[in-house]
PDB file of C-alpha atoms in Angstrom:
ATOM      1  CA  MET V   1     -20.119 -44.450 -41.522  1.00 43.00           C
ATOM      2  CA  PHE V   2     -21.850 -41.106 -41.411  1.00 38.00           C
ATOM      3  CA  GLN V   3     -25.348 -41.999 -40.300  1.00 42.00           C
ATOM      4  CA  THR V   4     -25.408 -39.376 -37.603  1.00 39.00           C
ATOM      5  CA  LEU V   5     -25.329 -36.695 -40.312  1.00 38.00           C
ATOM      6  CA  SER V   6     -28.106 -38.111 -42.487  1.00 39.00           C
ATOM      7  CA  CYS V   7     -30.287 -35.076 -41.771  1.00 38.00           C
ATOM      8  CA  VAL V   8     -27.589 -32.470 -42.199  1.00 36.00           C
ATOM      9  CA  CYS V   9     -27.715 -29.715 -44.755  1.00 36.00           C
ATOM     10  CA  ILE V  10     -24.431 -28.095 -45.706  1.00 34.00           C
ATOM     11  CA  VAL V  11     -24.586 -24.692 -47.317  1.00 36.00           C
ATOM     12  CA  TRP V  12     -21.130 -23.844 -48.558  1.00 34.00           C
ATOM     13  CA  GLY V  13     -21.875 -20.242 -49.441  1.00 38.00           C
ATOM     14  CA  HIS V  14     -22.672 -19.437 -45.820  1.00 37.00           C
ATOM     15  CA  GLU V  15     -20.726 -22.260 -44.189  1.00 39.00           C
ATOM     16  CA  THR V  16     -23.759 -23.374 -42.205  1.00 36.00           C
ATOM     17  CA  ILE V  17     -24.910 -26.704 -40.893  1.00 35.00           C
ATOM     18  CA  GLU V  18     -28.571 -27.468 -40.210  1.00 40.00           C
ATOM     19  CA  LYS V  19     -29.573 -30.512 -38.262  1.00 39.00           C
ATOM     20  CA  THR V  20     -32.954 -31.785 -37.156  1.00 35.00           C
ATOM     21  CA  GLN V  21     -31.607 -33.694 -34.192  1.00 38.00           C
ATOM     22  CA  ASP V  22     -30.226 -32.074 -31.063  1.00 40.00           C
ATOM     23  CA  ILE V  23     -27.168 -30.193 -32.356  1.00 36.00           C
ATOM     24  CA  ARG V  24     -25.548 -30.413 -28.980  1.00 37.00           C
ATOM     25  CA  MET V  25     -24.821 -34.078 -29.654  1.00 38.00           C
ATOM     26  CA  LEU V  26     -22.799 -33.130 -32.695  1.00 39.00           C
ATOM     27  CA  THR V  27     -19.138 -32.970 -31.756  1.00 38.00           C
ATOM     28  CA  ARG V  28     -16.539 -30.966 -33.588  1.00 38.00           C
ATOM     29  CA  ARG V  29     -14.809 -34.154 -34.670  1.00 40.00           C
ATOM     30  CA  THR V  30     -18.052 -35.587 -36.077  1.00 41.00           C
ATOM     31  CA  VAL V  31     -18.605 -32.464 -38.167  1.00 35.00           C
ATOM     32  CA  LEU V  32     -15.096 -32.518 -39.611  1.00 37.00           C
ATOM     33  CA  GLU V  33     -15.227 -36.252 -40.390  1.00 44.00           C
ATOM     34  CA  GLY V  34     -18.651 -35.826 -41.957  1.00 44.00           C
ATOM     35  CA  LEU V  35     -17.485 -33.019 -44.205  1.00 35.00           C
ATOM     36  CA  ALA V  36     -14.552 -35.101 -45.357  1.00 41.00           C
ATOM     37  CA  CYS V  37     -16.828 -38.083 -46.048  1.00 42.00           C
ATOM     38  CA  LEU V  38     -19.382 -36.124 -48.073  1.00 37.00           C
ATOM     39  CA  SER V  39     -16.672 -34.317 -50.005  1.00 40.00           C
ATOM     40  CA  ALA V  40     -15.041 -37.571 -50.981  1.00 42.00           C
ATOM     41  CA  ALA V  41     -18.341 -39.205 -51.999  1.00 42.00           C
ATOM     42  CA  ALA V  42     -19.442 -36.628 -54.547  1.00 41.00           C
ATOM     43  CA  PRO V  43     -18.898 -32.947 -55.400  1.00 42.00           C
ATOM     44  CA  LEU V  44     -21.468 -30.761 -53.763  1.00 39.00           C
ATOM     45  CA  ASN V  45     -23.582 -28.211 -55.585  1.00 43.00           C
ATOM     46  CA  ALA V  46     -23.361 -24.617 -54.481  1.00 39.00           C
ATOM     47  CA  VAL V  47     -26.457 -25.225 -52.348  1.00 38.00           C
ATOM     48  CA  ALA V  48     -27.741 -28.614 -51.127  1.00 41.00           C
ATOM     49  CA  ARG V  49     -31.185 -28.652 -49.558  1.00 41.00           C
ATOM     50  CA  THR V  50     -32.784 -31.073 -47.119  1.00 39.00           C
ATOM     51  CA  LYS V  51     -36.426 -31.990 -46.662  1.00 41.00           C
ATOM     52  CA  HIS V  52     -38.617 -29.298 -45.234  1.00 42.00           C
ATOM     53  CA  LEU V  53     -38.779 -29.451 -41.454  1.00 38.00           C
ATOM     54  CA  THR V  54     -42.204 -30.274 -39.944  1.00 41.00           C
ATOM     55  CA  HIS V  55     -43.830 -28.104 -37.334  1.00 45.00           C
ATOM     56  CA  HIS V  56     -42.828 -30.733 -34.750  1.00 49.00           C
ATOM     57  CA  SER V  57     -39.140 -30.280 -35.488  1.00 48.00           C
ATOM     58  CA  PRO V  58     -37.001 -27.872 -33.472  1.00 51.00           C
ATOM     59  CA  PRO V  59     -35.909 -24.700 -35.248  1.00 54.00           C
ATOM     60  CA  ALA V  60     -32.797 -25.017 -37.359  1.00 55.00           C
ATOM     61  CA  ARG V  61     -29.596 -23.779 -35.783  1.00 57.00           C
ATOM     62  CA  THR V  62     -26.653 -22.246 -37.545  1.00 59.00           C
ATOM     63  CA  LEU V  63     -23.060 -23.048 -36.692  1.00 55.00           C
ATOM     64  CA  HIS V  64     -19.963 -21.557 -38.177  1.00 58.00           C
ATOM     65  CA  ALA V  65     -17.343 -24.028 -39.234  1.00 59.00           C
ATOM     66  CA  PRO V  66     -15.155 -24.742 -36.209  1.00 57.00           C
ATOM     67  CA  ALA V  67     -11.740 -23.137 -36.252  1.00 59.00           C
ATOM     68  CA  VAL V  68      -8.804 -25.492 -36.248  1.00 56.00           C
ATOM     69  CA  HIS V  69      -5.796 -24.160 -34.351  1.00 59.00           C
ATOM     70  CA  ARG V  70      -2.579 -25.758 -35.427  1.00 65.00           C
ATOM     71  CA  ASN V  71       0.727 -25.428 -33.618  1.00 69.00           C
ATOM     72  CA  ALA V  72      -1.055 -23.709 -30.729  1.00 69.00           C
ATOM     73  CA  ALA V  73       1.398 -22.464 -28.116  1.00 72.00           C
ATOM     74  CA  PRO V  74       1.370 -24.331 -24.787  1.00 78.00           C
ATOM     75  CA  PRO V  75       0.179 -22.423 -21.720  1.00 89.00           C
ATOM     76  CA  LYS V  76       2.730 -20.190 -20.066  1.00 95.00           C
ATOM     77  CA  PRO V  77       4.620 -21.795 -17.178  1.00 97.00           C
ATOM     78  CA  LEU V  78       3.119 -21.115 -13.768  1.00 98.00           C
ATOM     79  CA  VAL V  79       5.356 -19.846 -10.969  1.00 98.00           C
ATOM     80  CA  MET V  80       4.039 -20.250  -7.424  1.00 98.00           C
ATOM     81  CA  LEU V  81       5.404 -17.608  -5.032  1.00 98.00           C
ATOM     82  CA  ASP V  82       5.244 -18.348  -1.327  1.00 98.00           C
ATOM     83  CA  PRO V  83       5.730 -15.366   1.021  1.00 98.00           C
ATOM     84  CA  GLY V  84       6.874 -16.969   4.278  1.00 97.00           C
ATOM     85  CA  HIS V  85       4.897 -16.868   7.529  1.00 96.00           C
ATOM     86  CA  GLY V  86       1.833 -14.613   7.858  1.00 97.00           C
ATOM     87  CA  GLY V  87      -1.098 -13.992  10.166  1.00 96.00           C
ATOM     88  CA  LYS V  88      -0.402 -15.123  13.714  1.00 95.00           C
ATOM     89  CA  ASP V  89       3.084 -16.242  12.642  1.00 95.00           C
ATOM     90  CA  PRO V  90       5.229 -13.100  12.271  1.00 96.00           C
ATOM     91  CA  GLY V  91       8.393 -14.975  11.354  1.00 96.00           C
ATOM     92  CA  ALA V  92      11.620 -13.319  12.407  1.00 96.00           C
ATOM     93  CA  ILE V  93      11.431  -9.930  14.085  1.00 97.00           C
ATOM     94  CA  GLY V  94      14.163  -7.534  13.033  1.00 97.00           C
ATOM     95  CA  VAL V  95      16.451  -5.591  15.313  1.00 93.00           C
ATOM     96  CA  SER V  96      14.240  -2.517  14.860  1.00 96.00           C
ATOM     97  CA  GLY V  97      10.966  -4.450  15.083  1.00 96.00           C
ATOM     98  CA  THR V  98      10.297  -5.244  11.409  1.00 97.00           C
ATOM     99  CA  TYR V  99       8.274  -8.436  10.853  1.00 98.00           C
ATOM    100  CA  GLU V 100       9.613 -10.958   8.372  1.00 98.00           C
ATOM    101  CA  LYS V 101       6.080 -11.763   7.170  1.00 98.00           C
ATOM    102  CA  HIS V 102       5.626  -8.194   5.884  1.00 98.00           C
ATOM    103  CA  ILE V 103       8.995  -8.144   4.109  1.00 98.00           C
ATOM    104  CA  ALA V 104       8.319 -11.518   2.488  1.00 98.00           C
ATOM    105  CA  GLU V 105       4.896 -10.461   1.214  1.00 98.00           C
ATOM    106  CA  ALA V 106       6.142  -7.122  -0.132  1.00 98.00           C
ATOM    107  CA  ALA V 107       9.055  -8.748  -1.977  1.00 98.00           C
ATOM    108  CA  ALA V 108       6.896 -11.558  -3.397  1.00 98.00           C
ATOM    109  CA  THR V 109       4.311  -9.036  -4.607  1.00 98.00           C
ATOM    110  CA  GLU V 110       7.033  -7.090  -6.431  1.00 98.00           C
ATOM    111  CA  LEU V 111       8.407 -10.280  -7.999  1.00 98.00           C
ATOM    112  CA  GLN V 112       4.880 -11.203  -9.087  1.00 98.00           C
ATOM    113  CA  ARG V 113       4.509  -7.799 -10.741  1.00 98.00           C
ATOM    114  CA  GLN V 114       7.778  -8.180 -12.650  1.00 98.00           C
ATOM    115  CA  LEU V 115       7.053 -11.735 -13.798  1.00 98.00           C
ATOM    116  CA  LEU V 116       3.575 -10.818 -15.049  1.00 98.00           C
ATOM    117  CA  ALA V 117       4.883  -7.669 -16.745  1.00 98.00           C
ATOM    118  CA  SER V 118       7.253  -9.812 -18.821  1.00 98.00           C
ATOM    119  CA  GLY V 119       4.262 -11.574 -20.384  1.00 97.00           C
ATOM    120  CA  GLN V 120       6.098 -14.909 -20.167  1.00 96.00           C
ATOM    121  CA  TYR V 121       4.597 -16.416 -17.036  1.00 98.00           C
ATOM    122  CA  ARG V 122       1.493 -17.083 -15.041  1.00 98.00           C
ATOM    123  CA  VAL V 123       1.936 -16.380 -11.332  1.00 98.00           C
ATOM    124  CA  ALA V 124       0.069 -17.573  -8.248  1.00 98.00           C
ATOM    125  CA  MET V 125       0.667 -16.667  -4.609  1.00 98.00           C
ATOM    126  CA  THR V 126       0.172 -18.926  -1.593  1.00 98.00           C
ATOM    127  CA  ARG V 127      -0.970 -15.767   0.172  1.00 97.00           C
ATOM    128  CA  SER V 128      -1.507 -12.186  -0.954  1.00 94.00           C
ATOM    129  CA  GLU V 129      -2.568 -10.913   2.436  1.00 95.00           C
ATOM    130  CA  ASP V 130      -1.508 -11.224   6.063  1.00 97.00           C
ATOM    131  CA  ARG V 131      -2.862 -14.670   6.903  1.00 96.00           C
ATOM    132  CA  PHE V 132      -1.479 -17.896   8.281  1.00 96.00           C
ATOM    133  CA  ILE V 133      -1.084 -20.943   6.032  1.00 95.00           C
ATOM    134  CA  PRO V 134       0.355 -24.239   7.365  1.00 93.00           C
ATOM    135  CA  LEU V 135       3.451 -25.535   5.624  1.00 93.00           C
ATOM    136  CA  GLU V 136       1.616 -28.537   4.199  1.00 91.00           C
ATOM    137  CA  GLY V 137      -1.058 -26.182   2.863  1.00 94.00           C
ATOM    138  CA  ARG V 138       1.532 -24.218   0.917  1.00 96.00           C
ATOM    139  CA  VAL V 139       2.777 -27.368  -0.782  1.00 94.00           C
ATOM    140  CA  GLU V 140      -0.804 -28.433  -1.551  1.00 95.00           C
ATOM    141  CA  LEU V 141      -1.581 -25.066  -3.146  1.00 97.00           C
ATOM    142  CA  ALA V 142       1.379 -25.447  -5.486  1.00 96.00           C
ATOM    143  CA  GLN V 143       0.225 -28.937  -6.427  1.00 95.00           C
ATOM    144  CA  GLN V 144      -3.378 -27.839  -6.975  1.00 96.00           C
ATOM    145  CA  HIS V 145      -2.210 -25.085  -9.318  1.00 97.00           C
ATOM    146  CA  GLN V 146       0.093 -27.578 -11.087  1.00 96.00           C
ATOM    147  CA  ALA V 147       2.924 -25.104 -10.687  1.00 98.00           C
ATOM    148  CA  HIS V 148       6.091 -25.529 -12.720  1.00 97.00           C
ATOM    149  CA  LEU V 149       8.249 -23.833 -10.073  1.00 98.00           C
ATOM    150  CA  PHE V 150       7.815 -23.074  -6.355  1.00 98.00           C
ATOM    151  CA  ILE V 151       9.715 -20.217  -4.671  1.00 98.00           C
ATOM    152  CA  SER V 152       9.388 -19.652  -0.929  1.00 98.00           C
ATOM    153  CA  MET V 153      10.603 -16.205   0.143  1.00 98.00           C
ATOM    154  CA  HIS V 154      11.996 -15.410   3.583  1.00 97.00           C
ATOM    155  CA  ALA V 155      14.195 -13.083   5.632  1.00 97.00           C
ATOM    156  CA  ASP V 156      14.999 -15.044   8.766  1.00 95.00           C
ATOM    157  CA  ALA V 157      17.091 -14.342  11.864  1.00 94.00           C
ATOM    158  CA  LEU V 158      20.202 -15.964  13.283  1.00 93.00           C
ATOM    159  CA  HIS V 159      21.826 -15.890  16.703  1.00 91.00           C
ATOM    160  CA  ASP V 160      24.906 -14.322  15.158  1.00 93.00           C
ATOM    161  CA  ARG V 161      23.849 -10.788  14.273  1.00 95.00           C
ATOM    162  CA  ASP V 162      26.986 -10.203  12.230  1.00 96.00           C
ATOM    163  CA  VAL V 163      25.892 -12.676   9.561  1.00 95.00           C
ATOM    164  CA  ARG V 164      24.307 -11.003   6.548  1.00 96.00           C
ATOM    165  CA  GLY V 165      23.607 -11.770   2.914  1.00 97.00           C
ATOM    166  CA  ALA V 166      21.201 -13.742   0.749  1.00 98.00           C
ATOM    167  CA  SER V 167      21.168 -17.505   0.308  1.00 97.00           C
ATOM    168  CA  VAL V 168      19.071 -20.221  -1.339  1.00 98.00           C
ATOM    169  CA  TYR V 169      18.060 -23.631  -0.036  1.00 97.00           C
ATOM    170  CA  THR V 170      16.875 -26.922  -1.502  1.00 96.00           C
ATOM    171  CA  LEU V 171      15.474 -30.046   0.144  1.00 91.00           C
ATOM    172  CA  SER V 172      17.729 -32.745   1.530  1.00 89.00           C
ATOM    173  CA  SER V 173      17.457 -35.356   4.258  1.00 81.00           C
ATOM    174  CA  GLY V 174      20.500 -33.844   5.943  1.00 81.00           C
ATOM    175  CA  ALA V 175      21.640 -30.262   6.354  1.00 91.00           C
ATOM    176  CA  SER V 176      24.657 -28.883   4.531  1.00 94.00           C
ATOM    177  CA  ASP V 177      25.902 -27.202   7.728  1.00 94.00           C
ATOM    178  CA  ALA V 178      24.906 -26.539  11.340  1.00 93.00           C
ATOM    179  CA  GLN V 179      23.612 -23.043  10.578  1.00 92.00           C
ATOM    180  CA  THR V 180      21.289 -24.389   7.870  1.00 93.00           C
ATOM    181  CA  ALA V 181      20.113 -27.216  10.133  1.00 91.00           C
ATOM    182  CA  ALA V 182      19.097 -24.681  12.779  1.00 91.00           C
ATOM    183  CA  LEU V 183      17.396 -22.549  10.132  1.00 92.00           C
ATOM    184  CA  ALA V 184      15.395 -25.512   8.795  1.00 91.00           C
ATOM    185  CA  GLN V 185      14.334 -26.516  12.292  1.00 89.00           C
ATOM    186  CA  LYS V 186      13.129 -22.974  12.950  1.00 87.00           C
ATOM    187  CA  GLU V 187      11.226 -22.761   9.647  1.00 90.00           C
ATOM    188  CA  ASN V 188       9.632 -26.167  10.156  1.00 88.00           C
ATOM    189  CA  SER V 189       8.446 -25.159  13.614  1.00 82.00           C
ATOM    190  CA  ALA V 190       6.240 -22.472  12.026  1.00 73.00           C
ATOM    191  CA  ASP V 191       3.381 -24.950  12.180  1.00 59.00           C
ATOM    192  CA  ARG V 192       3.329 -24.604  15.959  1.00 58.00           C
ATOM    193  CA  PHE V 193       0.943 -21.721  15.222  1.00 55.00           C
ATOM    194  CA  GLY V 194      -1.510 -23.987  13.443  1.00 53.00           C
ATOM    195  CA  GLY V 195      -1.612 -27.227  15.414  1.00 50.00           C
ATOM    196  CA  PRO V 196       0.851 -30.112  15.654  1.00 46.00           C
ATOM    197  CA  ALA V 197       4.409 -28.858  15.777  1.00 42.00           C
ATOM    198  CA  PHE V 198       7.361 -30.276  13.905  1.00 43.00           C
ATOM    199  CA  HIS V 199       9.938 -29.068  16.457  1.00 44.00           C
ATOM    200  CA  GLY V 200      12.642 -30.759  14.429  1.00 52.00           C
ATOM    201  CA  MET V 201      12.433 -34.166  12.793  1.00 55.00           C
ATOM    202  CA  SER V 202      14.022 -37.498  13.511  1.00 62.00           C
ATOM    203  CA  PRO V 203      16.520 -38.859  10.942  1.00 61.00           C
ATOM    204  CA  ASP V 204      13.919 -41.437   9.870  1.00 65.00           C
ATOM    205  CA  VAL V 205      11.314 -38.780   9.138  1.00 63.00           C
ATOM    206  CA  GLN V 206      13.896 -36.678   7.309  1.00 57.00           C
ATOM    207  CA  GLN V 207      14.808 -39.633   5.128  1.00 60.00           C
ATOM    208  CA  ILE V 208      11.160 -40.304   4.268  1.00 63.00           C
ATOM    209  CA  LEU V 209      10.631 -36.630   3.454  1.00 59.00           C
ATOM    210  CA  SER V 210      13.626 -36.558   1.154  1.00 58.00           C
ATOM    211  CA  SER V 211      12.664 -39.816  -0.582  1.00 63.00           C
ATOM    212  CA  LEU V 212       9.338 -38.296  -1.622  1.00 62.00           C
ATOM    213  CA  VAL V 213      11.126 -35.968  -4.000  1.00 68.00           C
ATOM    214  CA  SER V 214      11.936 -37.454  -7.386  1.00 80.00           C
ATOM    215  CA  GLU V 215      15.409 -37.221  -8.836  1.00 86.00           C
ATOM    216  CA  GLU V 216      14.106 -35.091 -11.696  1.00 90.00           C
ATOM    217  CA  THR V 217      12.550 -32.640  -9.240  1.00 92.00           C
ATOM    218  CA  ARG V 218      15.768 -32.581  -7.238  1.00 92.00           C
ATOM    219  CA  ARG V 219      17.782 -31.695 -10.331  1.00 94.00           C
ATOM    220  CA  GLY V 220      15.317 -28.939 -11.208  1.00 95.00           C
ATOM    221  CA  SER V 221      15.543 -27.499  -7.699  1.00 96.00           C
ATOM    222  CA  ALA V 222      19.339 -27.543  -7.834  1.00 96.00           C
ATOM    223  CA  HIS V 223      19.266 -25.814 -11.219  1.00 97.00           C
ATOM    224  CA  MET V 224      16.975 -23.072  -9.901  1.00 98.00           C
ATOM    225  CA  ALA V 225      19.173 -22.612  -6.826  1.00 98.00           C
ATOM    226  CA  SER V 226      22.195 -22.209  -9.065  1.00 97.00           C
ATOM    227  CA  SER V 227      20.297 -19.687 -11.180  1.00 98.00           C
ATOM    228  CA  VAL V 228      19.416 -17.645  -8.073  1.00 98.00           C
ATOM    229  CA  VAL V 229      23.027 -17.563  -6.886  1.00 98.00           C
ATOM    230  CA  GLY V 230      24.260 -16.542 -10.333  1.00 97.00           C
ATOM    231  CA  ALA V 231      21.633 -13.798 -10.647  1.00 98.00           C
ATOM    232  CA  PHE V 232      22.311 -12.434  -7.151  1.00 98.00           C
ATOM    233  CA  ARG V 233      26.089 -12.356  -7.549  1.00 95.00           C
ATOM    234  CA  ASN V 234      27.392  -8.807  -8.024  1.00 91.00           C
ATOM    235  CA  ARG V 235      23.860  -7.450  -7.464  1.00 95.00           C
ATOM    236  CA  ILE V 236      22.757  -8.683  -4.027  1.00 96.00           C
ATOM    237  CA  GLY V 237      25.141  -9.575  -1.214  1.00 95.00           C
ATOM    238  CA  LEU V 238      25.460 -13.322  -0.656  1.00 97.00           C
ATOM    239  CA  LEU V 239      26.475 -15.558   2.221  1.00 96.00           C
ATOM    240  CA  THR V 240      29.643 -17.566   1.916  1.00 93.00           C
ATOM    241  CA  HIS V 241      28.595 -20.805   0.203  1.00 95.00           C
ATOM    242  CA  PRO V 242      25.140 -19.383  -0.568  1.00 97.00           C
ATOM    243  CA  SER V 243      23.606 -22.571  -2.037  1.00 97.00           C
ATOM    244  CA  ARG V 244      22.661 -24.869   0.837  1.00 96.00           C
ATOM    245  CA  HIS V 245      20.249 -27.676   1.663  1.00 94.00           C
ATOM    246  CA  ALA V 246      18.265 -29.118   4.562  1.00 91.00           C
ATOM    247  CA  ALA V 247      14.967 -30.851   5.372  1.00 90.00           C
ATOM    248  CA  PHE V 248      12.587 -27.946   4.789  1.00 92.00           C
ATOM    249  CA  VAL V 249       8.986 -29.195   4.924  1.00 90.00           C
ATOM    250  CA  VAL V 250       7.765 -26.463   2.560  1.00 93.00           C
ATOM    251  CA  LEU V 251      10.062 -27.791  -0.199  1.00 93.00           C
ATOM    252  CA  LYS V 252       8.833 -31.375  -0.162  1.00 88.00           C
ATOM    253  CA  SER V 253       6.723 -31.460  -3.344  1.00 89.00           C
ATOM    254  CA  ALA V 254       7.600 -34.555  -5.336  1.00 84.00           C
ATOM    255  CA  GLU V 255       6.691 -33.043  -8.716  1.00 91.00           C
ATOM    256  CA  ILE V 256       7.592 -29.346  -8.468  1.00 95.00           C
ATOM    257  CA  PRO V 257      11.158 -27.990  -8.374  1.00 97.00           C
ATOM    258  CA  SER V 258      11.245 -25.896  -5.200  1.00 97.00           C
ATOM    259  CA  VAL V 259      13.648 -23.472  -3.534  1.00 98.00           C
ATOM    260  CA  LEU V 260      13.594 -21.342  -0.407  1.00 98.00           C
ATOM    261  CA  VAL V 261      15.268 -17.954  -0.813  1.00 98.00           C
ATOM    262  CA  GLU V 262      16.561 -16.049   2.207  1.00 98.00           C
ATOM    263  CA  MET V 263      16.782 -12.474   0.984  1.00 98.00           C
ATOM    264  CA  GLY V 264      18.845 -11.507   4.019  1.00 97.00           C
ATOM    265  CA  PHE V 265      18.639 -11.774   7.791  1.00 97.00           C
ATOM    266  CA  MET V 266      16.425  -9.630   9.961  1.00 97.00           C
ATOM    267  CA  SER V 267      18.886 -10.212  12.805  1.00 97.00           C
ATOM    268  CA  ASN V 268      21.452  -8.085  10.956  1.00 97.00           C
ATOM    269  CA  ARG V 269      20.869  -4.343  11.171  1.00 97.00           C
ATOM    270  CA  LEU V 270      22.145  -3.650   7.641  1.00 97.00           C
ATOM    271  CA  ASP V 271      20.111  -6.439   6.036  1.00 98.00           C
ATOM    272  CA  GLU V 272      16.975  -5.358   7.862  1.00 98.00           C
ATOM    273  CA  ALA V 273      17.446  -1.722   6.889  1.00 98.00           C
ATOM    274  CA  ALA V 274      17.948  -2.675   3.241  1.00 98.00           C
ATOM    275  CA  LEU V 275      14.891  -4.976   3.119  1.00 98.00           C
ATOM    276  CA  ARG V 276      12.730  -2.231   4.568  1.00 98.00           C
ATOM    277  CA  GLN V 277      13.457  -0.158   1.440  1.00 98.00           C
ATOM    278  CA  ALA V 278      11.232  -0.698  -1.597  1.00 98.00           C
ATOM    279  CA  VAL V 279      14.113   0.069  -3.958  1.00 98.00           C
ATOM    280  CA  HIS V 280      16.183  -2.770  -2.480  1.00 98.00           C
ATOM    281  CA  ARG V 281      13.266  -5.218  -2.629  1.00 98.00           C
ATOM    282  CA  THR V 282      12.807  -4.242  -6.281  1.00 98.00           C
ATOM    283  CA  GLN V 283      16.461  -5.115  -6.909  1.00 98.00           C
ATOM    284  CA  VAL V 284      16.031  -8.449  -5.149  1.00 98.00           C
ATOM    285  CA  ALA V 285      12.919  -9.183  -7.220  1.00 98.00           C
ATOM    286  CA  SER V 286      14.717  -8.191 -10.418  1.00 98.00           C
ATOM    287  CA  ALA V 287      17.563 -10.587  -9.661  1.00 98.00           C
ATOM    288  CA  MET V 288      15.076 -13.346  -8.889  1.00 98.00           C
ATOM    289  CA  LYS V 289      13.229 -12.715 -12.139  1.00 98.00           C
ATOM    290  CA  THR V 290      16.554 -13.117 -13.939  1.00 98.00           C
ATOM    291  CA  ALA V 291      16.980 -16.441 -12.143  1.00 98.00           C
ATOM    292  CA  VAL V 292      13.487 -17.549 -13.193  1.00 98.00           C
ATOM    293  CA  ASP V 293      14.265 -16.570 -16.801  1.00 98.00           C
ATOM    294  CA  ARG V 294      17.479 -18.597 -16.749  1.00 97.00           C
ATOM    295  CA  TYR V 295      15.732 -21.566 -15.220  1.00 98.00           C
ATOM    296  CA  PHE V 296      12.952 -21.754 -17.805  1.00 97.00           C
ATOM    297  CA  SER V 297      15.252 -20.995 -20.736  1.00 95.00           C
ATOM    298  CA  ALA V 298      16.827 -24.376 -20.039  1.00 91.00           C
ATOM    299  CA  GLN V 299      13.446 -26.158 -19.872  1.00 82.00           C
ATOM    300  CA  PRO V 300      12.502 -26.976 -23.485  1.00 69.00           C
ATOM    301  CA  GLY V 301       8.802 -26.950 -24.211  1.00 65.00           C
ATOM    302  CA  LEU V 302       7.801 -24.802 -21.252  1.00 66.00           C
ATOM    303  CA  MET V 303       8.389 -21.333 -22.642  1.00 62.00           C
ATOM    304  CA  THR V 304       5.852 -19.950 -25.107  1.00 55.00           C
ATOM    305  CA  GLY V 305       7.921 -17.241 -26.664  1.00 53.00           C
TER     306      GLY V 305
END
């Protein structure tokens, strides 16, 4: 049963193991099983010695008994933040010339800082600089990182400049309203900067896109959207019916609950002015951190403390 340890010397006083064969072949499990076997066979003296090693044998190596970690905490959940647009894609351009891509990156960076400062999460960013990433690439990054939650951050523009307020969106084959349908079509066309354009999708393609998302992921996305709305209420102005859905390509991950947050609209002078202010972006990030906390508090087994 324990032939692989026939040349092992166990010195209990110093907790060492000497082995004439290549110690690298000795796995932690083999050591533990061997100790149990020898202990059960006969009590060991304070010191048990092996045969003297010949000059052809490799020098003895000393290993400390491996530590056994019981009830080790699982890794912290990973939140993937996705600042919209970037590089040659500026996103919406505000009434005073502010680029959406800069607002999205600044807000995502502040949210990253707050999440990391809490000590409860790991955080990754699809981009941390002004560069273009195709929509499919953003989804792939989240999957490669095995993210537990994906948050895409935006500040778009509408034809109606009187519309202002934050909103949150989840994936669906059909849009919840005409305004959201137009918004999804505009966001999906971002890939015109990187090659083949979406320029809207046929109903068949929308249905396929939606079917890729599992029901469990859909429920998680809806829960996160609800958490965002609840956290924003009374802190950040919201659209009427702020939780909406449409066929956003960037939200199509089958395994990762995903939401797209519009922090406001660059087409509205008041929203743009607010989003240009670091203090307002900090408030938005704080509300979003609250939403993340609420989301994971309802996910047993994901939080480490």
